[in-house]
CSV table of C-alpha atoms and ligand atoms in Angstrom, one decimal:
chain,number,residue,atom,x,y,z
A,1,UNK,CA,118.8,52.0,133.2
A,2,UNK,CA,121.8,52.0,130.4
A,3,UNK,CA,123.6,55.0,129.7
A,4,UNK,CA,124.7,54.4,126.5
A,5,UNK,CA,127.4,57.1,126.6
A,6,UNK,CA,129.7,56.8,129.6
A,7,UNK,CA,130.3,60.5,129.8
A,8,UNK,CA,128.0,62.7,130.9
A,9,UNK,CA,126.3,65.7,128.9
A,10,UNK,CA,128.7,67.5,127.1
A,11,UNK,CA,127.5,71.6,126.3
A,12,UNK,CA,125.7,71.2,123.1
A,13,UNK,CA,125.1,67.6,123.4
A,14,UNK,CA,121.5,66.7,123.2
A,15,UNK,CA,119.4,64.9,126.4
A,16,UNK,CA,117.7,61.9,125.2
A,17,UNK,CA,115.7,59.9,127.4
A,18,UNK,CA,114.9,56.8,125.6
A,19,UNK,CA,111.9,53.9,126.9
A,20,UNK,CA,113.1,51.2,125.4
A,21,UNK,CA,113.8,47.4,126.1
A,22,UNK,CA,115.6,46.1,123.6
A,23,UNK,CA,119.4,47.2,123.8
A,24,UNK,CA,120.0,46.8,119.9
A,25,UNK,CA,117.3,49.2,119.4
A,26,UNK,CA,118.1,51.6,121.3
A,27,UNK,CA,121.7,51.6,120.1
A,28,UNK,CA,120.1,51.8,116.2
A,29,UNK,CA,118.0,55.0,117.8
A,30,UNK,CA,121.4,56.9,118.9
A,31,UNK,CA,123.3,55.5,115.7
A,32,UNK,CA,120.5,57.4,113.8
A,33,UNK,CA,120.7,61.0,115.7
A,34,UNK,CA,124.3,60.6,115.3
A,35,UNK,CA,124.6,60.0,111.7
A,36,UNK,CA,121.9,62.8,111.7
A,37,UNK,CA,124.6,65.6,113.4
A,38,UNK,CA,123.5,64.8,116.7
A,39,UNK,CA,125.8,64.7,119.5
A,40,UNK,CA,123.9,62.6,122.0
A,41,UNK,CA,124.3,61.7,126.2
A,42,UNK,CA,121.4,59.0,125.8
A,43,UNK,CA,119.5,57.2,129.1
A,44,UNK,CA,117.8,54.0,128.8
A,45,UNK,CA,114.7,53.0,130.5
A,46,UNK,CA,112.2,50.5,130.5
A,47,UNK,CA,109.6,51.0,132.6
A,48,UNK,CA,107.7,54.2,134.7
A,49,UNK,CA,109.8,54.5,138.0
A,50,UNK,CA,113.0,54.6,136.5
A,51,UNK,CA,111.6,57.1,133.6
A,52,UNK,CA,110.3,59.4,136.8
A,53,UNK,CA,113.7,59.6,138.6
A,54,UNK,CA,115.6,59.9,135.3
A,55,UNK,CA,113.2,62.3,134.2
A,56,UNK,CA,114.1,64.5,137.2
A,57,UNK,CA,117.9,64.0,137.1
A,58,UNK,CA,118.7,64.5,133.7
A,59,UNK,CA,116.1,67.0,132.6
A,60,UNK,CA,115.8,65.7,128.8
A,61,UNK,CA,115.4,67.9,126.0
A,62,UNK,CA,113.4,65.5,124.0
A,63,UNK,CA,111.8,61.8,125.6
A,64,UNK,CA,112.0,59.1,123.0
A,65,UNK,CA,109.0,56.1,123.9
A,66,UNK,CA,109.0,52.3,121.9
A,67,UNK,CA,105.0,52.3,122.0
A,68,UNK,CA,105.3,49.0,123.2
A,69,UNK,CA,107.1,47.9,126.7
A,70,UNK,CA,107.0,44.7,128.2
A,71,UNK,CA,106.3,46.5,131.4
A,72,UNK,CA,104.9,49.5,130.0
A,73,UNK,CA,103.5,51.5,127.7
A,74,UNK,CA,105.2,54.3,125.7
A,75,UNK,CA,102.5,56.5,125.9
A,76,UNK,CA,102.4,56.0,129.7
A,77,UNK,CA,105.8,58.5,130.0
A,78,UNK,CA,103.2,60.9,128.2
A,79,UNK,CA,101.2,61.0,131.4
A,80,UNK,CA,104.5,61.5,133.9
A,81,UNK,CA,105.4,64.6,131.4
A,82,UNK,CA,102.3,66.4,132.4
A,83,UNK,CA,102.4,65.1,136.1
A,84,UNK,CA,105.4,66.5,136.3
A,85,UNK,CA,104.3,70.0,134.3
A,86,UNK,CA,107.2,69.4,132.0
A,87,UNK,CA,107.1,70.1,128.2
A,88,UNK,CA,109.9,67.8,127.0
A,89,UNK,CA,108.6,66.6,123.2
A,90,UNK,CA,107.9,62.6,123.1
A,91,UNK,CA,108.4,60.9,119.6
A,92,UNK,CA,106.9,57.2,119.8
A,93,UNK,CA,109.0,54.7,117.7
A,94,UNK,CA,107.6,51.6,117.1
A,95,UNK,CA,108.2,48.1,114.6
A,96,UNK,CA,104.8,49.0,113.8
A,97,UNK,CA,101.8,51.4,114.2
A,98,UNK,CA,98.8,51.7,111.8
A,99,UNK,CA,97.7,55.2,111.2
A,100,UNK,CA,94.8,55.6,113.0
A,101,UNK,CA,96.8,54.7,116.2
A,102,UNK,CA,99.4,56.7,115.3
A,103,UNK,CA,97.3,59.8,114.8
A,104,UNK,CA,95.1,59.0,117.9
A,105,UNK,CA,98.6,59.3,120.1
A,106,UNK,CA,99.8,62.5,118.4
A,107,UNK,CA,96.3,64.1,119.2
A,108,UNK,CA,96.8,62.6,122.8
A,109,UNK,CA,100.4,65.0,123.1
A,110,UNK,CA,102.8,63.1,121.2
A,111,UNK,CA,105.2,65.2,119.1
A,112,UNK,CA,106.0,63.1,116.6
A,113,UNK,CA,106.3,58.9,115.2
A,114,UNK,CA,108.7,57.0,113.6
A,115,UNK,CA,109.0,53.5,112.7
A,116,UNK,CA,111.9,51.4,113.6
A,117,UNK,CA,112.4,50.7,109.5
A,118,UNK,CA,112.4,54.2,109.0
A,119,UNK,CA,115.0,55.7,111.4
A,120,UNK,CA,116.7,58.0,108.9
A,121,UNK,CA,113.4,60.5,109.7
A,122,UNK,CA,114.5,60.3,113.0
A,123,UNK,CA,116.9,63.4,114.0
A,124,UNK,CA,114.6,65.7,111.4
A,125,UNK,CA,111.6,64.4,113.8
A,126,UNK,CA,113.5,65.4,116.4
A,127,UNK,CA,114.8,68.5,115.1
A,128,UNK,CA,111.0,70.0,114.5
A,129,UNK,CA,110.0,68.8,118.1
A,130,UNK,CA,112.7,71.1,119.5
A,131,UNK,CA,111.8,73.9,117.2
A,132,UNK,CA,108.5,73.5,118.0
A,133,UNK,CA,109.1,73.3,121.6
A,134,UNK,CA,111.5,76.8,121.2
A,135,UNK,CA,108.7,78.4,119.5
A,136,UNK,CA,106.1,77.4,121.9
A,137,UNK,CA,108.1,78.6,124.6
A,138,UNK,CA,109.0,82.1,122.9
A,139,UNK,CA,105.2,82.3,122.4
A,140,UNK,CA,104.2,81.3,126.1
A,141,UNK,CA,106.8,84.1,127.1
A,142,UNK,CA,105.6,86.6,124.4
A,143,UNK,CA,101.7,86.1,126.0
A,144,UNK,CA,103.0,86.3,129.3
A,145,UNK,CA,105.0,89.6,129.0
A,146,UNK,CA,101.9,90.6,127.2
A,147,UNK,CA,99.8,89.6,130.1
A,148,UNK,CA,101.9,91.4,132.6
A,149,UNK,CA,102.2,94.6,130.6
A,150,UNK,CA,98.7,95.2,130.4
A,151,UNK,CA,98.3,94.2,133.9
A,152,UNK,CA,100.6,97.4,134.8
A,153,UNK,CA,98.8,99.2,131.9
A,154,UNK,CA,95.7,99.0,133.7
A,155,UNK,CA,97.3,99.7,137.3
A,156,UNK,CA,98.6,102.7,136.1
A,157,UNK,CA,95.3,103.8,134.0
A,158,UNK,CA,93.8,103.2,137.7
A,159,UNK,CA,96.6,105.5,139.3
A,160,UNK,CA,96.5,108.3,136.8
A,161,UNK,CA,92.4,108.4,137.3
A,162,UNK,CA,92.7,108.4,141.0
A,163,UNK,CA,95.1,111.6,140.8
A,164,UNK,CA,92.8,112.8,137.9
A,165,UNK,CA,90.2,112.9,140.6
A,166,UNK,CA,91.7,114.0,143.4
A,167,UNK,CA,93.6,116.6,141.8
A,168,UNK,CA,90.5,118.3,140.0
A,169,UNK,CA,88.7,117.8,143.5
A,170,UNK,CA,91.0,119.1,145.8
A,171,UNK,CA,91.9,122.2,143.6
A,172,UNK,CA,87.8,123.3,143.5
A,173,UNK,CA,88.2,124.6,147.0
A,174,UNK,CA,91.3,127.1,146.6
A,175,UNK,CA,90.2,127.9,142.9
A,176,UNK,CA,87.0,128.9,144.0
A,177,UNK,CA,88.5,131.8,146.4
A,178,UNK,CA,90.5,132.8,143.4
A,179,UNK,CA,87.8,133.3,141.5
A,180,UNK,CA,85.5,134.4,144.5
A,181,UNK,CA,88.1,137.1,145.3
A,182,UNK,CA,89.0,138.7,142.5
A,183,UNK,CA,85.5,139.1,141.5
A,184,UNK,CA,85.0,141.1,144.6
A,185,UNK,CA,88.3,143.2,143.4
A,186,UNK,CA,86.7,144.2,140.1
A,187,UNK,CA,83.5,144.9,142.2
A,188,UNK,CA,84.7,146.6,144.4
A,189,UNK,CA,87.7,148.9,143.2
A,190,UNK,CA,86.3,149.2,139.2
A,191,UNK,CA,87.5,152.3,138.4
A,192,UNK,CA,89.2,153.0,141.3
A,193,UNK,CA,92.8,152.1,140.4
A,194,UNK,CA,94.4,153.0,136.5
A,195,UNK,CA,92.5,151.3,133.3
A,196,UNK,CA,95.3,148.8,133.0
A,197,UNK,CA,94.4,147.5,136.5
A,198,UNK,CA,91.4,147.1,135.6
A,199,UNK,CA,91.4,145.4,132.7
A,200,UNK,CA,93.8,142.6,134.4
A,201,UNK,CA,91.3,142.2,137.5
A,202,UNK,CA,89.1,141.0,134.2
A,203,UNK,CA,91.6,138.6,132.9
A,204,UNK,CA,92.4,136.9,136.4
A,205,UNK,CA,88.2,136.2,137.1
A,206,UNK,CA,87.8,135.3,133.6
A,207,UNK,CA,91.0,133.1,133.8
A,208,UNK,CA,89.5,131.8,137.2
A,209,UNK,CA,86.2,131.2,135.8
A,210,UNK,CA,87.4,129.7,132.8
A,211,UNK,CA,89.9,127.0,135.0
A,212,UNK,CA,86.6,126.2,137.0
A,213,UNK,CA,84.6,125.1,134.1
A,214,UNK,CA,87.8,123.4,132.8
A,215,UNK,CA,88.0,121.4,136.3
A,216,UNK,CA,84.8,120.8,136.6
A,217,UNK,CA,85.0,118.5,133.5
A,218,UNK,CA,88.0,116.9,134.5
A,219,UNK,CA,85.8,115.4,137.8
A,220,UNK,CA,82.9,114.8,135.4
A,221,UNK,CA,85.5,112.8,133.4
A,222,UNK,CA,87.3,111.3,136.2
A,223,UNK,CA,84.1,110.6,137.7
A,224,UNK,CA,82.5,108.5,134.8
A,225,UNK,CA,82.7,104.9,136.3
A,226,UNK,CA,82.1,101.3,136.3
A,227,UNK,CA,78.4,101.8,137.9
A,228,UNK,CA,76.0,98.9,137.8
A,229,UNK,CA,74.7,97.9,134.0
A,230,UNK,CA,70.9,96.3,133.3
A,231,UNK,CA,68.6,96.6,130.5
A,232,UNK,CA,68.6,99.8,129.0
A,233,UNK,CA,65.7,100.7,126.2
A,234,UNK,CA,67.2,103.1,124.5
A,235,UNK,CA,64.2,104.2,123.0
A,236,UNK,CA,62.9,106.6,126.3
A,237,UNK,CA,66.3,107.0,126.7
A,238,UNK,CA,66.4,108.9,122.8
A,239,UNK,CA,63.2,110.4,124.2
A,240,UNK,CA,64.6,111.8,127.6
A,241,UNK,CA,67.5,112.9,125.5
A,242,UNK,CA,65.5,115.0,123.2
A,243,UNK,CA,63.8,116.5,125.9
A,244,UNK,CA,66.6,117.5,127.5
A,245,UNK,CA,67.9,119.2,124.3
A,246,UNK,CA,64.3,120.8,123.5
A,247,UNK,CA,65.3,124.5,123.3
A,248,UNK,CA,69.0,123.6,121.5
A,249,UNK,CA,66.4,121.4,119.3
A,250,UNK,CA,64.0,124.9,118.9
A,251,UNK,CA,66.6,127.3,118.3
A,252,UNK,CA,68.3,125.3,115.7
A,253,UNK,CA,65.0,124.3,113.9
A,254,UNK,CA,66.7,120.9,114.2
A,255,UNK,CA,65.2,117.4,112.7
A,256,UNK,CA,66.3,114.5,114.5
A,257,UNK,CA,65.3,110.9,113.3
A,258,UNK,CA,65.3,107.6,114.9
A,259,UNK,CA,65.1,104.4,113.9
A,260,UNK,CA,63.4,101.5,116.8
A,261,UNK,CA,66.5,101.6,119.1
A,262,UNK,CA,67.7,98.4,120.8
A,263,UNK,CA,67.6,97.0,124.3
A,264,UNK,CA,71.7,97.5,125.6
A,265,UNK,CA,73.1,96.1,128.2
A,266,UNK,CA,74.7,99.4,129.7
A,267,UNK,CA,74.6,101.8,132.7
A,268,UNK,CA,71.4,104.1,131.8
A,269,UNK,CA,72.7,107.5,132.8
A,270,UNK,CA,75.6,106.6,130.9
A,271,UNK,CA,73.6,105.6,127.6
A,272,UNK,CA,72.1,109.4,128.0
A,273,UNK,CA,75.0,111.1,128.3
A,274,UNK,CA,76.3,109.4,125.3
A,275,UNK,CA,73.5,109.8,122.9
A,276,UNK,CA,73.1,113.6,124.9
A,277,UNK,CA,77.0,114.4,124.1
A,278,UNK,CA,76.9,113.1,120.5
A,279,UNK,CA,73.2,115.1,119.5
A,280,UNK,CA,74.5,118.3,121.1
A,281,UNK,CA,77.4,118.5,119.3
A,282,UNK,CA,75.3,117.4,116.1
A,283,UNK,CA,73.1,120.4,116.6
A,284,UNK,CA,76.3,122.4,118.1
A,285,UNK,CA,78.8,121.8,114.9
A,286,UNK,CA,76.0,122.5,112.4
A,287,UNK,CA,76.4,124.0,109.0
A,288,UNK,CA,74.4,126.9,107.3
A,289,UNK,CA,71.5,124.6,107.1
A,290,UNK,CA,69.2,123.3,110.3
A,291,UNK,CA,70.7,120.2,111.9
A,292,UNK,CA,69.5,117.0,110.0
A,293,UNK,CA,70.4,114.6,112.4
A,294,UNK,CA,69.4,110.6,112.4
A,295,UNK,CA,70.1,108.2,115.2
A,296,UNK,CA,70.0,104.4,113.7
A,297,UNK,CA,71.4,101.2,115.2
A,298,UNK,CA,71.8,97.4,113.7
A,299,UNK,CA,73.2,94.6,115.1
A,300,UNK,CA,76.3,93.2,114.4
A,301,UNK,CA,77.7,89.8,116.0
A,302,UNK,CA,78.1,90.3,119.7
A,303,UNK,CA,77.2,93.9,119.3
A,304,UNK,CA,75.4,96.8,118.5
A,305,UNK,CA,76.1,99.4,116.2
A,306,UNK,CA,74.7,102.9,116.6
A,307,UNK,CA,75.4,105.8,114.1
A,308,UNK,CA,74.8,109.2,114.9
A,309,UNK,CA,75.0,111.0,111.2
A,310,UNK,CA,74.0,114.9,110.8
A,311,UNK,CA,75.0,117.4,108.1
A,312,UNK,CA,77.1,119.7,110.0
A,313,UNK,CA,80.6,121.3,109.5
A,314,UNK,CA,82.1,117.9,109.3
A,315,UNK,CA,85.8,116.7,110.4
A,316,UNK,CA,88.5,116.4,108.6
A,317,UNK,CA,89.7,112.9,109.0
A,318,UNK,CA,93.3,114.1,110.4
A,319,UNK,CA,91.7,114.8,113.5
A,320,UNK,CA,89.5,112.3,113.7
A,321,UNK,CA,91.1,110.3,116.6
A,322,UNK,CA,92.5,113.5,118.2
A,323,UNK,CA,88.7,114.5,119.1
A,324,UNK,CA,88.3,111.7,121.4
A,325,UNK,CA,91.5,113.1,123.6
A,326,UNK,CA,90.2,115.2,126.7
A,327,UNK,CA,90.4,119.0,126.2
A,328,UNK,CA,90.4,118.7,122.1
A,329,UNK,CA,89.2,120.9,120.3
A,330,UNK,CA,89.4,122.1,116.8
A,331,UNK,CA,87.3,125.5,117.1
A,332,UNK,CA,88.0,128.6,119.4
A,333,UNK,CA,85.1,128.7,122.5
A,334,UNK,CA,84.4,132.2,120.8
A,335,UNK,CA,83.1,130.2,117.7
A,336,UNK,CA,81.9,127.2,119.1
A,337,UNK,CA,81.3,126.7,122.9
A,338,UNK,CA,82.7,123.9,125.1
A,339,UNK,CA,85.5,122.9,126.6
A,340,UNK,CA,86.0,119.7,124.7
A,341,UNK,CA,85.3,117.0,127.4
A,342,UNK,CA,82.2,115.4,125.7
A,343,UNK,CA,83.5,112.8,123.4
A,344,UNK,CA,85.9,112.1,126.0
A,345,UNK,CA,83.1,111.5,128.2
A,346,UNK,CA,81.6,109.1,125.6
A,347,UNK,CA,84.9,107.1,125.0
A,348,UNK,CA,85.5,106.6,127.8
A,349,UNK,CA,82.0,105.0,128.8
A,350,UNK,CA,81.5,103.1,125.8
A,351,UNK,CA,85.3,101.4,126.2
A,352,UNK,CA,84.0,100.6,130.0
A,353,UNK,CA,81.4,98.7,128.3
A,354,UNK,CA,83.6,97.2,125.9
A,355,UNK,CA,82.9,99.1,123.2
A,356,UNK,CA,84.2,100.9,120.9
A,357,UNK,CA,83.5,104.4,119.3
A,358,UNK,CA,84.6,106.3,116.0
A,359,UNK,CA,83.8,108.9,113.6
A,360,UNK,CA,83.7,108.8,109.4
A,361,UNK,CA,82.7,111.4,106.7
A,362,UNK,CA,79.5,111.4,105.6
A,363,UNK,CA,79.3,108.7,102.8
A,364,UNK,CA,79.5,110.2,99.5
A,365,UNK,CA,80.4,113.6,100.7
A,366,UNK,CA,84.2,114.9,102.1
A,367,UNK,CA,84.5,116.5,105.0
A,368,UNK,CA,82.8,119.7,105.6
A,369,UNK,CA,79.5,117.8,104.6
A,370,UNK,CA,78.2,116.2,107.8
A,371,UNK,CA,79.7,113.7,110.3
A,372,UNK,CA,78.7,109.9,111.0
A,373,UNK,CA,79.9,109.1,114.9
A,374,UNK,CA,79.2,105.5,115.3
A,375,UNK,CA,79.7,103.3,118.5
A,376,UNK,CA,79.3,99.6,119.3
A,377,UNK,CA,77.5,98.5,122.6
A,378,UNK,CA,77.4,94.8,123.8
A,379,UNK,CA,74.4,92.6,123.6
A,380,UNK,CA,72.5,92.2,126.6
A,381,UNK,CA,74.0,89.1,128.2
A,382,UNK,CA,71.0,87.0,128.0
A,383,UNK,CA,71.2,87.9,123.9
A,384,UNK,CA,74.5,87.3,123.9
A,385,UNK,CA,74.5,83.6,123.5
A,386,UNK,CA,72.1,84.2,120.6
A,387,UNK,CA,74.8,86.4,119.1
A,388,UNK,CA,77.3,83.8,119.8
A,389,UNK,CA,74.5,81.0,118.0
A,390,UNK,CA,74.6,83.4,115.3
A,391,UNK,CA,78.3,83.8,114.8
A,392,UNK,CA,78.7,79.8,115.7
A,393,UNK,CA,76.6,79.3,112.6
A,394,UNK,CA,78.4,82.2,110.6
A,395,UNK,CA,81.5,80.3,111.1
A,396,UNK,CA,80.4,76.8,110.7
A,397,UNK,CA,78.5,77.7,106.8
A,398,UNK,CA,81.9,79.3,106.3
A,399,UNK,CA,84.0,76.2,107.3
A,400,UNK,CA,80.9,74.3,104.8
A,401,UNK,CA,81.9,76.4,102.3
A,402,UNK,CA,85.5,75.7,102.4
A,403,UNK,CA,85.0,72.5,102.5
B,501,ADP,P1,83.2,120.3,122.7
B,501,ADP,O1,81.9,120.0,122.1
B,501,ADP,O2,83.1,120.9,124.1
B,501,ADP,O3,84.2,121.0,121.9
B,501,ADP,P2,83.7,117.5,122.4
B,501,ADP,O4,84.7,116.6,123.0
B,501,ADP,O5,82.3,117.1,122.4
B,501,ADP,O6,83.9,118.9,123.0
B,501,ADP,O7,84.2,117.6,120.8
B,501,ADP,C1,85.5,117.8,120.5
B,501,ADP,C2,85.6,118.4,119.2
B,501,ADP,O8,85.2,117.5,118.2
B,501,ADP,C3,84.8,119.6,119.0
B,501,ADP,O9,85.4,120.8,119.5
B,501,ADP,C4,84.6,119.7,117.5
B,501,ADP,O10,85.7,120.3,116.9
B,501,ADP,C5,84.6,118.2,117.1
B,501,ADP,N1,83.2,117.7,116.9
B,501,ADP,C6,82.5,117.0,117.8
B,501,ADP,N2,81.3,116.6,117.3
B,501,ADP,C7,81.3,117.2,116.0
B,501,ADP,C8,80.3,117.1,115.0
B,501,ADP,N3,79.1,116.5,115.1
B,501,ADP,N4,80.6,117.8,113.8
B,501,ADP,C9,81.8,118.4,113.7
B,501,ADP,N5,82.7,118.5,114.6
B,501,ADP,C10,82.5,117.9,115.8
């Protein structure tokens, strides 16, 4: 080992570990940082032991390796580096090193080369590694905090639905006395106190009644969970669906459509309430004329696309996200009934499945002319390396094409 400074590391000096054995070389190496605006505490080393201890006592900012030792070889300190976990940049000099060497060690983890006859590239070589290394290291942070954030996102998400839960099931019981009780008041004393009394008795039931229903869609909501997925055709479940909605179906005159739905990979009750949610409020939202309503899917990539269009009343597209938010609604109950929980419901389900789900005007018309809801759904697993075939080729014509 040579120190070629005799004081140590000065604040703002930079830590060079240098593998070298010839002493005129790595004097020219430190000449070159310096006349570069370095301000260098160098340590010379010519083989692997005394790189290891160095290594741990002088934490280096950058490692600089001759790619050929007597004793060693330069790219050998590459393999202590990432023993040790350490990230410290290594730039190989060498008297010589043909290019396909020279690329075969940068795609091994070397930074950066640069030949012995060339040391004036030196200290901007060195300057990128350390950039690099700064930016690698803001980006390893940046995906960490990330990381950690939605960790706490999703313990919280966790937390808020567990008081979601209990909250709306722990306020049925005393709610349902309210509402139990002061329908026996306006049973029971109707008439028998002044007209204002009773008309209040009728506003605390109907508040009553009204905050049941309302609860009782926050435990549907709360209760919508990660229940086992298979194979779900959704072709009987369009047809369980439409039964289901027979006498909305009747009383609208509605036409519904399908195309051949796919095969998903989801939770089946969860499929139905989806498709149920999204056709009900087709047929409920409609327009002057019956409900045209068609149900199509197609694939796309990884997953598939579903579109529920109908030629209802239409959204404008201000609201379109607010919709999705429980309780939102953009109609008073008296025109429109519902509490607004149902595409809630369905966001809620198809972002369990890793979906995701949206609403757009119907093409060609504004809003007030019908409404397309569309929604993705993931393959079924044993398609989904098929999908990824398909994508795999999508990207390899499009690398051809570049090319
Ligand atoms: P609800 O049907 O109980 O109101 P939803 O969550 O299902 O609750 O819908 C929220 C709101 O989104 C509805 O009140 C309505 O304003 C709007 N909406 C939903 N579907 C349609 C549709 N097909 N056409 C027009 N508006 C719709």
């Amino acid at each position: 080992m040579t120190p070629t400074d005799d004081l140590g590391p000065q604040p703002g000096q930079l830590r060079l570990l240098h593998v070298e054995d010839n002493q005129l070389d790595a004097e020219l190496v430190v000449q070159a940082l310096r006349k570069g605006g370095f301000s260098i505490s160098a340590v010379v080393v010519q083989e692997e032991a005394e790189f290891e201890r160095e290594l741990r006592l002088q934490r280096p900012d950058v490692v600089i390796a001759d790619y050929n030792l007597p004793q060693w070889k330069g790219m050998e300190a590459l393999e202590v580096l990432r023993r040790e976990g350490l990230d410290i940049p290594l730039i190989l000099v060498s008297g010589a090193l043909g290019d396909i060497t020279a690329v075969d060690c940068i795609k091994q983890g070397a930074t950066d080369y640069v030949l012995k006859d060339n040391l004036a590239r030196l200290p901007e070589a060195v300057r990128r590694a350390l950039q690099e290394k700064r930016v690698l290291r803001l980006r390893r942070q940046a995906e960490e905090d990330l990381a950690r954030k939605a960790e706490e996102l999703a313990r919280s998400n966790a937390d808020l639905e567990q008081f979601a839960y209990v909250a709306s099931h722990d306020l049925q019981e005393p709610l349902r006395m309210v509402a139990a009780y002061t329908q026996l008041l306006a049973e029971r004393y109707r008439g028998r106190l002044d007209e204002n009394a009773d008309k209040f008795i009728g506003y605390a039931s109907e508040g009553a009644l009204r905050m049941q229903s309302l609860i009782q869609d926050l435990l549907a909501f709360s209760r919508v969970g990660r229940n086992g997925s298979g194979r779900v055709d959704c072709n009987a479940v369009m047809e369980e669906v439409l039964v289901s909605l027979g006498s909305a179906i009747q009383e609208s005159g509605a036409v519904i459509t399908h195309a051949s739905l796919p095969e998903v990979w989801a939770n089946r009750t969860q499929m139905a309430q989806v498709l149920q949610n999204l056709i009900g409020n087709a047929i409920k939202f409609r327009g002057k004329e019956p409900p045209v309503i068609s149900v199509q899917a197609e694939k796309t990539g990884q997953h598939w696309l579903f579109s529920v269009s109908d030629n209802g009343i239409g959204i404008a597209p201000e609201y379109a996200e607010n919709i999705f938010v429980v309780f939102q609604r953009l109609h008073a109950r008296t025109e429109y009934p519902g509490n607004g929980i149902g595409l809630a419901i369905c966001k809620k389900i198809i972002e369990r499945n890793g979906g995701k789900i949206w609403v757009e005007a119907q093409a060609g018309h504004g809003s007030g002319h019908g409404s397309v809801f569309k929604f993705t759904m993931p393959c079924d697993p044993a398609e989904k390396e098929l999908c990824g075939d398909q994508n795999n080729k999508d990207i390899k014509s499009l690398q051809e094409l570049r090319t």
